[in-house]
mmCIF file of C-alpha atoms in Angstrom:
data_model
loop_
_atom_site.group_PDB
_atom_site.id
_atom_site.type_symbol
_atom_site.label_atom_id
_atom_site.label_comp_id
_atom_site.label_asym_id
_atom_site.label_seq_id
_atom_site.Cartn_x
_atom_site.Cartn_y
_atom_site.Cartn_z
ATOM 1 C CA UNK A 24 57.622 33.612 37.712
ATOM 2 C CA UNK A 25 59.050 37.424 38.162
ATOM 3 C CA UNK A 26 57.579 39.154 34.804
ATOM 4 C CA UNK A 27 57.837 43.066 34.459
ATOM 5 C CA UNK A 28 54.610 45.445 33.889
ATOM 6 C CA UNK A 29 54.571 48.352 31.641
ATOM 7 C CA UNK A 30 56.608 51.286 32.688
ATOM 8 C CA UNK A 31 55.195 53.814 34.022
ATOM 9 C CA UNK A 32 54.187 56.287 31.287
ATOM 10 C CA UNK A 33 55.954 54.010 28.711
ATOM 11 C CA UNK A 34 54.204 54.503 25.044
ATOM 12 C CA UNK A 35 54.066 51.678 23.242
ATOM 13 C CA UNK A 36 52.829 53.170 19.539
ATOM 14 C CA UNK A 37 55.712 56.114 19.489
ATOM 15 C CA UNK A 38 58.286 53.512 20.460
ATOM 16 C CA UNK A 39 57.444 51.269 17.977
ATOM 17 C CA UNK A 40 57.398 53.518 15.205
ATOM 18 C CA UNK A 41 61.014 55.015 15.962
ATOM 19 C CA UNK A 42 61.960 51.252 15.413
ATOM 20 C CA UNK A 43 59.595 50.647 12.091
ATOM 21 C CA UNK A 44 61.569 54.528 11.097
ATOM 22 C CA UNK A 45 64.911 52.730 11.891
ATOM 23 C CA UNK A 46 63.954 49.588 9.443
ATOM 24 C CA UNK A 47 62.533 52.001 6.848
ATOM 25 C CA UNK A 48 65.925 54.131 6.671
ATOM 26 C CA UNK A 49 68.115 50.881 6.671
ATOM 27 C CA UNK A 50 65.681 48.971 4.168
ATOM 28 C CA UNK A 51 66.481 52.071 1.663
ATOM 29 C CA UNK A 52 70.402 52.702 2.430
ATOM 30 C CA UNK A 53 70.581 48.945 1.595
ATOM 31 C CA UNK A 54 68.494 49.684 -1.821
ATOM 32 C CA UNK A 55 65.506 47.661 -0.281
ATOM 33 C CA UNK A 56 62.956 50.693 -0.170
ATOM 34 C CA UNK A 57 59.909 49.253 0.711
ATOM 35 C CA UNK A 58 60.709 45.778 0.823
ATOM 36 C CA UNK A 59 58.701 45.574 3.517
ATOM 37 C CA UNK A 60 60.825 44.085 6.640
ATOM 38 C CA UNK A 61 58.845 43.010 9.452
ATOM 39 C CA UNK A 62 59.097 44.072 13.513
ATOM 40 C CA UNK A 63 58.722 41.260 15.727
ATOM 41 C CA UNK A 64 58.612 42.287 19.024
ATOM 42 C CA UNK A 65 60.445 40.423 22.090
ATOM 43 C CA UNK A 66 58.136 40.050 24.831
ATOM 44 C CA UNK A 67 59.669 37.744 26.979
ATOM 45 C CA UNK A 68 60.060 38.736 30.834
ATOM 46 C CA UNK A 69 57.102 41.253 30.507
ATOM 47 C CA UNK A 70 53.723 40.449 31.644
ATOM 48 C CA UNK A 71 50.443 39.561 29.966
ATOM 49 C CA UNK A 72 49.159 43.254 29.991
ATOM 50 C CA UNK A 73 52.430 44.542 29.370
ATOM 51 C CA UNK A 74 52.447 42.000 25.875
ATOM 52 C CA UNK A 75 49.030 43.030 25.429
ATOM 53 C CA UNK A 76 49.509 46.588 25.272
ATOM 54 C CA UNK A 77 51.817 46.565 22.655
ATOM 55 C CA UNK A 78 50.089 44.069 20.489
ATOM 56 C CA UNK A 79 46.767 46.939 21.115
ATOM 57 C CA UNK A 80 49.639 49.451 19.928
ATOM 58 C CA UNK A 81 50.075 48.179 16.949
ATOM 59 C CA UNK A 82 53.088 45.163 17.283
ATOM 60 C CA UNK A 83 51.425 42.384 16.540
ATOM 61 C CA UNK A 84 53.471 40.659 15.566
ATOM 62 C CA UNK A 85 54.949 39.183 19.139
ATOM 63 C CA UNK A 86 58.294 37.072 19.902
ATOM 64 C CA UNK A 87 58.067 34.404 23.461
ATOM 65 C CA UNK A 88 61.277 32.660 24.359
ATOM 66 C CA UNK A 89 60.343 30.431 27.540
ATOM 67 C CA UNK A 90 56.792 28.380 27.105
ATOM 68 C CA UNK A 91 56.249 28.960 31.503
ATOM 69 C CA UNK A 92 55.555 32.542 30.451
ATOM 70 C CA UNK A 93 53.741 31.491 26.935
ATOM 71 C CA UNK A 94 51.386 29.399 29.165
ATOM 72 C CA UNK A 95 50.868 32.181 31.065
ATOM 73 C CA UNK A 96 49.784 34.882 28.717
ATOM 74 C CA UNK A 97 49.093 33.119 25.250
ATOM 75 C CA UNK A 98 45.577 33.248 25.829
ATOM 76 C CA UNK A 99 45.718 37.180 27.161
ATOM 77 C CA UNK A 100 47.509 37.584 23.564
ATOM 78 C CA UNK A 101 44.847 35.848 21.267
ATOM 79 C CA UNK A 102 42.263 37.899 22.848
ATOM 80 C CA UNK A 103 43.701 40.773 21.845
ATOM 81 C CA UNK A 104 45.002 39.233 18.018
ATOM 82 C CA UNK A 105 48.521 38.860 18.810
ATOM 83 C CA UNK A 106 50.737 36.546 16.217
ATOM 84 C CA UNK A 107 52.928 34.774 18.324
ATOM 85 C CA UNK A 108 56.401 33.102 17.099
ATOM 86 C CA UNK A 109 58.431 30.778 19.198
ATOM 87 C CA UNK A 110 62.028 32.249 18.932
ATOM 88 C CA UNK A 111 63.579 30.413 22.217
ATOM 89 C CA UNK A 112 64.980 27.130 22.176
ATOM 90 C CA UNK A 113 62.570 25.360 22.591
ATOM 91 C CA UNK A 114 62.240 21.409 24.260
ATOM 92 C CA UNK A 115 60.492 18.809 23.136
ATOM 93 C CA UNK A 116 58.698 18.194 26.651
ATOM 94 C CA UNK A 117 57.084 21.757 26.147
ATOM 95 C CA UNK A 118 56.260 22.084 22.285
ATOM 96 C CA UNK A 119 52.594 21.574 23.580
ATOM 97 C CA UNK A 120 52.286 24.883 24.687
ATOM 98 C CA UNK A 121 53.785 26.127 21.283
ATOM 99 C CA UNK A 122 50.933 24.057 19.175
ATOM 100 C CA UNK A 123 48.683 25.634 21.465
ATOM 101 C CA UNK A 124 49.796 29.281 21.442
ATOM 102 C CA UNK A 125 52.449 30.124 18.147
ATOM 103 C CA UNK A 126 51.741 30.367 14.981
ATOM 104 C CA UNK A 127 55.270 29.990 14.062
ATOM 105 C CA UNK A 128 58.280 27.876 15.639
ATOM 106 C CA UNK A 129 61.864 29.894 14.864
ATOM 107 C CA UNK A 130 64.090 27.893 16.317
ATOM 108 C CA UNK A 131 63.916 24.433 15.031
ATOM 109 C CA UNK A 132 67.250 22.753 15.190
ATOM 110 C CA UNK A 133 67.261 19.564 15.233
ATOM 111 C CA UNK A 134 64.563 16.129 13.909
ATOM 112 C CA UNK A 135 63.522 15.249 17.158
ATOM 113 C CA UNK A 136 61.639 18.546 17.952
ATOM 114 C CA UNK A 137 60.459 18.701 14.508
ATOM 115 C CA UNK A 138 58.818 15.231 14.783
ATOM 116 C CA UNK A 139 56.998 16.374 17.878
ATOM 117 C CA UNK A 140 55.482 19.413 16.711
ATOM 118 C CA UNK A 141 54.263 17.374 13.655
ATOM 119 C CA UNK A 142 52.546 14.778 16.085
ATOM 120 C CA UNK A 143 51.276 17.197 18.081
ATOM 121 C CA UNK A 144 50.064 19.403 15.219
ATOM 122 C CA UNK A 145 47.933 16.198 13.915
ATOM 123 C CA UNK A 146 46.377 15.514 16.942
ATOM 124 C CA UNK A 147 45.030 19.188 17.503
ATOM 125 C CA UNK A 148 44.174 19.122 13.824
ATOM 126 C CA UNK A 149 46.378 22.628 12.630
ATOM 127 C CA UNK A 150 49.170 23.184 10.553
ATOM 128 C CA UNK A 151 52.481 25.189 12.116
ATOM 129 C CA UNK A 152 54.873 27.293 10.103
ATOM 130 C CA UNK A 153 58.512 26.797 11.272
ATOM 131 C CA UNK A 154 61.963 28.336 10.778
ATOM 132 C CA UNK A 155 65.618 26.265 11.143
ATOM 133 C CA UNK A 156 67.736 27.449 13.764
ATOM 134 C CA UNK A 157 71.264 28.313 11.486
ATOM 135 C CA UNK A 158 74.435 28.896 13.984
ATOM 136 C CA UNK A 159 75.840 30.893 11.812
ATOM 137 C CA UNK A 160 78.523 32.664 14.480
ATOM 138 C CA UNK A 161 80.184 28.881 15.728
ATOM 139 C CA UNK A 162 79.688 30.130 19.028
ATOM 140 C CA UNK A 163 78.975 27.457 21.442
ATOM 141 C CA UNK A 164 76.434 29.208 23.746
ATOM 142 C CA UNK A 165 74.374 30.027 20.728
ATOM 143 C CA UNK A 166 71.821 27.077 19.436
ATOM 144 C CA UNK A 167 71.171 26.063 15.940
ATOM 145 C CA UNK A 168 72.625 23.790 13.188
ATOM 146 C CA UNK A 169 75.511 23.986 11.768
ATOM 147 C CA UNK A 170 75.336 26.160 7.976
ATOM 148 C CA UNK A 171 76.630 22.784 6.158
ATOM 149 C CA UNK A 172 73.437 20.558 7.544
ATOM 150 C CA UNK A 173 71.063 23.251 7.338
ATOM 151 C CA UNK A 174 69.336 22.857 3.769
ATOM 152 C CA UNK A 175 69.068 18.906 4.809
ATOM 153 C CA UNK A 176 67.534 19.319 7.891
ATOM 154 C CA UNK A 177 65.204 22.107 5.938
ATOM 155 C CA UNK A 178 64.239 19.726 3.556
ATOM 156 C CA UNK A 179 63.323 16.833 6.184
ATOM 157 C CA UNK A 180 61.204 18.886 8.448
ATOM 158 C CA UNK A 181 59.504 19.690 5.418
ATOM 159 C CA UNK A 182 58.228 16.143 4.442
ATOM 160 C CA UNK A 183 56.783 16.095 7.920
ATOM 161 C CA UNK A 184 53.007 16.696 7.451
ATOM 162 C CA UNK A 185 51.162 20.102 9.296
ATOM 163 C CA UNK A 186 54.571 21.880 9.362
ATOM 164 C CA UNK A 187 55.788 24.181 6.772
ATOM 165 C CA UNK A 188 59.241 25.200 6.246
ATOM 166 C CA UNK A 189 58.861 29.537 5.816
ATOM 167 C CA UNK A 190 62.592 30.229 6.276
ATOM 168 C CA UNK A 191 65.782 30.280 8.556
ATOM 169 C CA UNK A 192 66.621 32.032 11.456
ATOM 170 C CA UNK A 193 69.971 33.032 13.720
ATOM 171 C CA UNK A 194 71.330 34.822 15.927
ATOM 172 C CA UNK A 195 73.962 36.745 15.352
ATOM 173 C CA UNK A 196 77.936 37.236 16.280
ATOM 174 C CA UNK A 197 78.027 38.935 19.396
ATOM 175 C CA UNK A 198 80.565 41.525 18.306
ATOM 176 C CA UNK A 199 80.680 45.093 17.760
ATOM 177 C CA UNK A 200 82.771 44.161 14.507
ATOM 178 C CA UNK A 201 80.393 44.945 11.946
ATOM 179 C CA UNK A 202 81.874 42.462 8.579
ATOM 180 C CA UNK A 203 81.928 39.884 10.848
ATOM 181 C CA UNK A 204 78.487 39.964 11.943
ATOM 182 C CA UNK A 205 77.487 40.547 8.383
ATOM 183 C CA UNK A 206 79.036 37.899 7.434
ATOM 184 C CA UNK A 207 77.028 35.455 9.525
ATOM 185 C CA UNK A 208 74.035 37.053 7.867
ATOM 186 C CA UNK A 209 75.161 36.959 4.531
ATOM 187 C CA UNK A 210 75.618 33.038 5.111
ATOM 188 C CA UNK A 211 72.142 32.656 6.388
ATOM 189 C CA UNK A 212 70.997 34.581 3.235
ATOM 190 C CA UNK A 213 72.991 32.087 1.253
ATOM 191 C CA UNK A 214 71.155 29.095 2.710
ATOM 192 C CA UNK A 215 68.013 30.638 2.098
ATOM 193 C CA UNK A 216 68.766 31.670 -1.599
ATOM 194 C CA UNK A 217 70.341 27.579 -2.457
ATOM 195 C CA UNK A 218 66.812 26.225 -1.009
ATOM 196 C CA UNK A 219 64.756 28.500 -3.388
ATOM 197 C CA UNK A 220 67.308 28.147 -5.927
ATOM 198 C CA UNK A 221 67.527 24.243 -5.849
ATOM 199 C CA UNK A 222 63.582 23.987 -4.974
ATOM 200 C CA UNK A 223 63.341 25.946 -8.456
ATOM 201 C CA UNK A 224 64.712 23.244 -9.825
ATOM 202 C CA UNK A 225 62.489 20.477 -8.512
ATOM 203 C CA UNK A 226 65.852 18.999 -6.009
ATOM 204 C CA UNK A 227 64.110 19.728 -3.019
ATOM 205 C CA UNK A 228 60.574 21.515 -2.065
ATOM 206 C CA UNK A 229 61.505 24.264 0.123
ATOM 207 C CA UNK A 230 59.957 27.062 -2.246
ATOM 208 C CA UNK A 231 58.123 28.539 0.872
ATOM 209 C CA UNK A 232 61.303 29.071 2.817
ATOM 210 C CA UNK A 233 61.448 33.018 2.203
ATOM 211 C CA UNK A 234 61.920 34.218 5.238
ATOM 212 C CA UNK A 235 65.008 35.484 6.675
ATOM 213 C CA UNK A 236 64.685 36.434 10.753
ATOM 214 C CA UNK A 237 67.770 38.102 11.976
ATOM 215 C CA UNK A 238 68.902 41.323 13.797
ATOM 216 C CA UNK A 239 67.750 42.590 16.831
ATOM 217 C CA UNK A 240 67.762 46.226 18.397
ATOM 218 C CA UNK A 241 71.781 46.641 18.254
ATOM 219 C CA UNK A 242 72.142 45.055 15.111
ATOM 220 C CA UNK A 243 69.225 45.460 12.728
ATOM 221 C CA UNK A 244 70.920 48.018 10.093
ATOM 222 C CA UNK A 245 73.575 45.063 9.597
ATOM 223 C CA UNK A 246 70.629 42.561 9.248
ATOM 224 C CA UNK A 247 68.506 44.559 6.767
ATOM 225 C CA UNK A 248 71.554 45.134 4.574
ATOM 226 C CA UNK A 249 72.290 41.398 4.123
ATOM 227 C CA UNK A 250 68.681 40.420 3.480
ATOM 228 C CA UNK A 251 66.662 40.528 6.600
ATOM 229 C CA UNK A 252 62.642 39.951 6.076
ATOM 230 C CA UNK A 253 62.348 40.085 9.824
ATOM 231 C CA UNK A 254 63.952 41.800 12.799
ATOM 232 C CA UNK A 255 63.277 40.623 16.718
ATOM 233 C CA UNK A 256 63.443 43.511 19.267
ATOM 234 C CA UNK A 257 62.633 43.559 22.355
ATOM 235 C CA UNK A 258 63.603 47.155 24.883
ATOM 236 C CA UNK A 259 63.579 49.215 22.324
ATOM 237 C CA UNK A 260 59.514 48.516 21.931
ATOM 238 C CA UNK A 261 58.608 47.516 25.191
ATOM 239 C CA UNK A 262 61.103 49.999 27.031
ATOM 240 C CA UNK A 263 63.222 49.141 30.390
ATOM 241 C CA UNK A 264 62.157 46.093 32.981
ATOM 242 C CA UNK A 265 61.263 46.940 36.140
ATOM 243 C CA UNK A 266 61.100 43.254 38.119
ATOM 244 C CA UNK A 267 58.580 43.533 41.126
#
């Protein structure tokens, strides 16, 4: 497993505040002043000092996309008080190693993977907050469920017991073509608002599915403006990989 140290020199603390400064001036252009819009920070491909150095600099809040490398340095990042979300597809043969080391599964997309965390879950005794995967774009490469079974699936992985449904996630269009990339987020933002809107009214219970996780580095001011609680980005924090 190739993973990438810290660059030489690289600091961690001014890189993530030019980020937090970028979310700031985007969160008030879209008349969202201090609403608060989280930094999750993509740390896959780096290595377990490299993830711990940034958690020490102040992102804790960390992103891990392949569970070989969350094996690796989940318990380097508990030591030093990371909170680590799942936000890779993620198979059912390796959803161990996300009981074990995430607080938080992003990219649940289908029943099957959401019945094994629940099992799993029970027999270590913990709850686990998870997110549905939305493929907002229709792009094939990209994983997630389609926008039209999204509030269904929600609501299902919700009656599971030890998981709890805190919100949707996608990734985006990959265009430079900024309405339609907006417009995937505005749909996601649209599931999100029918589950708290129809869990209001006693339909379905997914009044803890706030969260909206979308944009990353190229993309983030598009995110924020369409509703964004939570932005994943990963070289503009932990700077440029340099694969020994």
């Amino acid at each position: 497993m190739d993973l990438s140290p810290t660059p030489a020199g690289w600091d961690y603390a001014a890189a993530l505040e030019q980020v937090k400064a970028r979310v700031h001036i985007a969160e008030a252009a879209a008349g969202r002043a201090g609403s608060g819009v989280r930094v999750l920070v993509a740390t896959k491909t780096w290595d377990a000092d490299a993830a711990a150095a940034v958690v020490r600099a102040g992102g804790t809040l960390v992103g891990e996309s392949r569970m070989q490398e969350l094996d690796a340095k989940g318990e380097a990042l508990a030591a030093v008080g990371a909170r680590v979300h799942v936000i890779g597809q993620l198979q059912r043969n390796k959803a161990a190693t996300a009981v074990s080391f995430a607080e938080c599964v992003q990219t649940v997309d289908h029943a099957r993977l959401a019945e094994r965390l629940s099992r799993l879950c029970l027999e270590a005794e913990r709850d686990l907050d998870v997110m549905i995967q939305v493929n907002v774009s229709g792009e094939e490469s990209k994983a997630g469920v389609h926008p039209d079974e999204a509030l269904a699936i929600a609501s299902a992985v919700q009656a599971l017991p030890a998981l709890t449904v805190t919100g949707f996630m996608t990734i985006g269009l990959n265009s430079p073509d900024e309405a339609a990339v907006r417009e995937g987020y505005a749909r996601l933002r649209e599931i999100r608002d029918q589950a708290l809107i129809r869990s209001e009214r006693g339909s379905i219970g997914l009044g803890s599915a706030w969260e909206l996780s979308m944009g990353m580095s190229q993309d983030l001011e598009w995110a924020i403006a369409e509703g964004a609680t939570m932005v994943r980005v990963g070289t503009a924090v932990m700077g440029e990989r340099t694969y020994t």
